[in-house]
Amino acid sequence: MVINLSLHHLRAIEAVQRTESFTRAAEEIEVSQPALSRTVAEAERRIGTQLFERTTRKVTATVTGTEVALYAAHAVRSFDSALERISGFVTGSS
């Protein structure tokens, strides 16, 4: 089974799991809350399982959501680090 997720999906999943809030996660990654909700819902469809339990007051990662968020966090950190290194190389500051 191949799962097709973008970095955008991974950032959203990681932020929601870490902040336990769609609102705070949206603010942090600078997207609207409805757009973040759609991104997470799309990721859940692509993965084929629910990643978060949602109530009107709280968002909690499922067991799968917690595990996916750990991998997502690793991928996001790695990508961001690579971009920093590329930027440093291009600007001559590294």
mmCIF file with all atom_site columns, N, CA and C in Angstrom, residues 16 20-23 33 37 44 50-62:
data_model
loop_
_atom_site.group_PDB
_atom_site.id
_atom_site.type_symbol
_atom_site.label_atom_id
_atom_site.label_alt_id
_atom_site.label_comp_id
_atom_site.label_asym_id
_atom_site.label_entity_id
_atom_site.label_seq_id
_atom_site.pdbx_PDB_ins_code
_atom_site.Cartn_x
_atom_site.Cartn_y
_atom_site.Cartn_z
_atom_site.occupancy
_atom_site.B_iso_or_equiv
_atom_site.pdbx_formal_charge
_atom_site.auth_seq_id
_atom_site.auth_comp_id
_atom_site.auth_asym_id
_atom_site.auth_atom_id
_atom_site.pdbx_PDB_model_num
ATOM 1  N N  . VAL A 1 16 ? -1.241  19.639 14.701 1.00 0.00 ? 16 VAL A N  1
ATOM 2  C CA . VAL A 1 16 ? -2.474  19.323 15.433 1.00 0.00 ? 16 VAL A CA 1
ATOM 3  C C  . VAL A 1 16 ? -2.187  18.391 16.600 1.00 0.00 ? 16 VAL A C  1
ATOM 4  N N  . GLU A 1 20 ? -2.733  19.903 20.136 1.00 0.00 ? 20 GLU A N  1
ATOM 5  C CA . GLU A 1 20 ? -4.049  19.370 20.514 1.00 0.00 ? 20 GLU A CA 1
ATOM 6  C C  . GLU A 1 20 ? -5.160  20.375 20.218 1.00 0.00 ? 20 GLU A C  1
ATOM 7  N N  . SER A 1 21 ? -4.980  21.126 19.138 1.00 0.00 ? 21 SER A N  1
ATOM 8  C CA . SER A 1 21 ? -5.959  22.151 18.765 1.00 0.00 ? 21 SER A CA 1
ATOM 9  C C  . SER A 1 21 ? -5.837  22.473 17.284 1.00 0.00 ? 21 SER A C  1
ATOM 10 N N  . PHE A 1 22 ? -6.959  22.439 16.588 1.00 0.00 ? 22 PHE A N  1
ATOM 11 C CA . PHE A 1 22 ? -6.945  22.838 15.186 1.00 0.00 ? 22 PHE A CA 1
ATOM 12 C C  . PHE A 1 22 ? -6.707  24.340 15.071 1.00 0.00 ? 22 PHE A C  1
ATOM 13 N N  . THR A 1 23 ? -7.268  25.101 15.987 1.00 0.00 ? 23 THR A N  1
ATOM 14 C CA . THR A 1 23 ? -7.119  26.559 15.943 1.00 0.00 ? 23 THR A CA 1
ATOM 15 C C  . THR A 1 23 ? -5.668  26.964 16.165 1.00 0.00 ? 23 THR A C  1
ATOM 16 N N  . GLN A 1 33 ? -8.177  27.899 9.862  1.00 0.00 ? 33 GLN A N  1
ATOM 17 C CA . GLN A 1 33 ? -8.597  26.688 10.561 1.00 0.00 ? 33 GLN A CA 1
ATOM 18 C C  . GLN A 1 33 ? -9.397  25.772 9.647  1.00 0.00 ? 33 GLN A C  1
ATOM 19 N N  . SER A 1 37 ? -8.372  21.917 8.748  1.00 0.00 ? 37 SER A N  1
ATOM 20 C CA . SER A 1 37 ? -9.300  20.796 8.941  1.00 0.00 ? 37 SER A CA 1
ATOM 21 C C  . SER A 1 37 ? -9.452  19.979 7.670  1.00 0.00 ? 37 SER A C  1
ATOM 22 N N  . GLU A 1 44 ? -6.396  11.847 6.385  1.00 0.00 ? 44 GLU A N  1
ATOM 23 C CA . GLU A 1 44 ? -7.074  10.687 6.961  1.00 0.00 ? 44 GLU A CA 1
ATOM 24 C C  . GLU A 1 44 ? -7.685  9.812  5.872  1.00 0.00 ? 44 GLU A C  1
ATOM 25 N N  . GLN A 1 50 ? -8.798  7.210  10.878 1.00 0.00 ? 50 GLN A N  1
ATOM 26 C CA . GLN A 1 50 ? -8.915  8.450  11.632 1.00 0.00 ? 50 GLN A CA 1
ATOM 27 C C  . GLN A 1 50 ? -7.645  8.667  12.447 1.00 0.00 ? 50 GLN A C  1
ATOM 28 N N  . LEU A 1 51 ? -7.132  9.890  12.408 1.00 0.00 ? 51 LEU A N  1
ATOM 29 C CA . LEU A 1 51 ? -5.921  10.228 13.149 1.00 0.00 ? 51 LEU A CA 1
ATOM 30 C C  . LEU A 1 51 ? -6.218  10.969 14.443 1.00 0.00 ? 51 LEU A C  1
ATOM 31 N N  . PHE A 1 52 ? -7.369  11.632 14.493 1.00 0.00 ? 52 PHE A N  1
ATOM 32 C CA . PHE A 1 52 ? -7.721  12.441 15.660 1.00 0.00 ? 52 PHE A CA 1
ATOM 33 C C  . PHE A 1 52 ? -9.168  12.219 16.069 1.00 0.00 ? 52 PHE A C  1
ATOM 34 N N  . GLU A 1 53 ? -9.380  12.152 17.385 1.00 0.00 ? 53 GLU A N  1
ATOM 35 C CA . GLU A 1 53 ? -10.725 12.167 17.958 1.00 0.00 ? 53 GLU A CA 1
ATOM 36 C C  . GLU A 1 53 ? -11.052 13.638 18.195 1.00 0.00 ? 53 GLU A C  1
ATOM 37 N N  . ARG A 1 54 ? -12.177 14.087 17.682 1.00 0.00 ? 54 ARG A N  1
ATOM 38 C CA . ARG A 1 54 ? -12.539 15.489 17.787 1.00 0.00 ? 54 ARG A CA 1
ATOM 39 C C  . ARG A 1 54 ? -13.805 15.653 18.617 1.00 0.00 ? 54 ARG A C  1
ATOM 40 N N  . THR A 1 55 ? -13.764 16.590 19.548 1.00 0.00 ? 55 THR A N  1
ATOM 41 C CA . THR A 1 55 ? -14.970 17.041 20.240 1.00 0.00 ? 55 THR A CA 1
ATOM 42 C C  . THR A 1 55 ? -15.013 18.548 20.085 1.00 0.00 ? 55 THR A C  1
ATOM 43 N N  . THR A 1 56 ? -16.048 19.161 20.575 1.00 0.00 ? 56 THR A N  1
ATOM 44 C CA . THR A 1 56 ? -16.132 20.619 20.456 1.00 0.00 ? 56 THR A CA 1
ATOM 45 C C  . THR A 1 56 ? -15.091 21.314 21.323 1.00 0.00 ? 56 THR A C  1
ATOM 46 N N  . ARG A 1 57 ? -14.540 20.595 22.301 1.00 0.00 ? 57 ARG A N  1
ATOM 47 C CA . ARG A 1 57 ? -13.586 21.213 23.219 1.00 0.00 ? 57 ARG A CA 1
ATOM 48 C C  . ARG A 1 57 ? -12.161 20.690 23.111 1.00 0.00 ? 57 ARG A C  1
ATOM 49 N N  . LYS A 1 58 ? -11.974 19.540 22.487 1.00 0.00 ? 58 LYS A N  1
ATOM 50 C CA . LYS A 1 58 ? -10.654 18.916 22.535 1.00 0.00 ? 58 LYS A CA 1
ATOM 51 C C  . LYS A 1 58 ? -10.369 18.083 21.291 1.00 0.00 ? 58 LYS A C  1
ATOM 52 N N  . VAL A 1 59 ? -9.097  18.009 20.946 1.00 0.00 ? 59 VAL A N  1
ATOM 53 C CA . VAL A 1 59 ? -8.618  17.151 19.867 1.00 0.00 ? 59 VAL A CA 1
ATOM 54 C C  . VAL A 1 59 ? -7.574  16.228 20.484 1.00 0.00 ? 59 VAL A C  1
ATOM 55 N N  . THR A 1 60 ? -7.776  14.937 20.306 1.00 0.00 ? 60 THR A N  1
ATOM 56 C CA . THR A 1 60 ? -6.839  13.954 20.833 1.00 0.00 ? 60 THR A CA 1
ATOM 57 C C  . THR A 1 60 ? -6.432  13.021 19.704 1.00 0.00 ? 60 THR A C  1
ATOM 58 N N  . ALA A 1 61 ? -5.141  12.781 19.606 1.00 0.00 ? 61 ALA A N  1
ATOM 59 C CA . ALA A 1 61 ? -4.657  11.857 18.580 1.00 0.00 ? 61 ALA A CA 1
ATOM 60 C C  . ALA A 1 61 ? -5.061  10.435 18.935 1.00 0.00 ? 61 ALA A C  1
ATOM 61 N N  . THR A 1 62 ? -5.448  9.681  17.915 1.00 0.00 ? 62 THR A N  1
ATOM 62 C CA . THR A 1 62 ? -5.684  8.253  18.095 1.00 0.00 ? 62 THR A CA 1
ATOM 63 C C  . THR A 1 62 ? -4.315  7.581  18.235 1.00 0.00 ? 62 THR A C  1
#
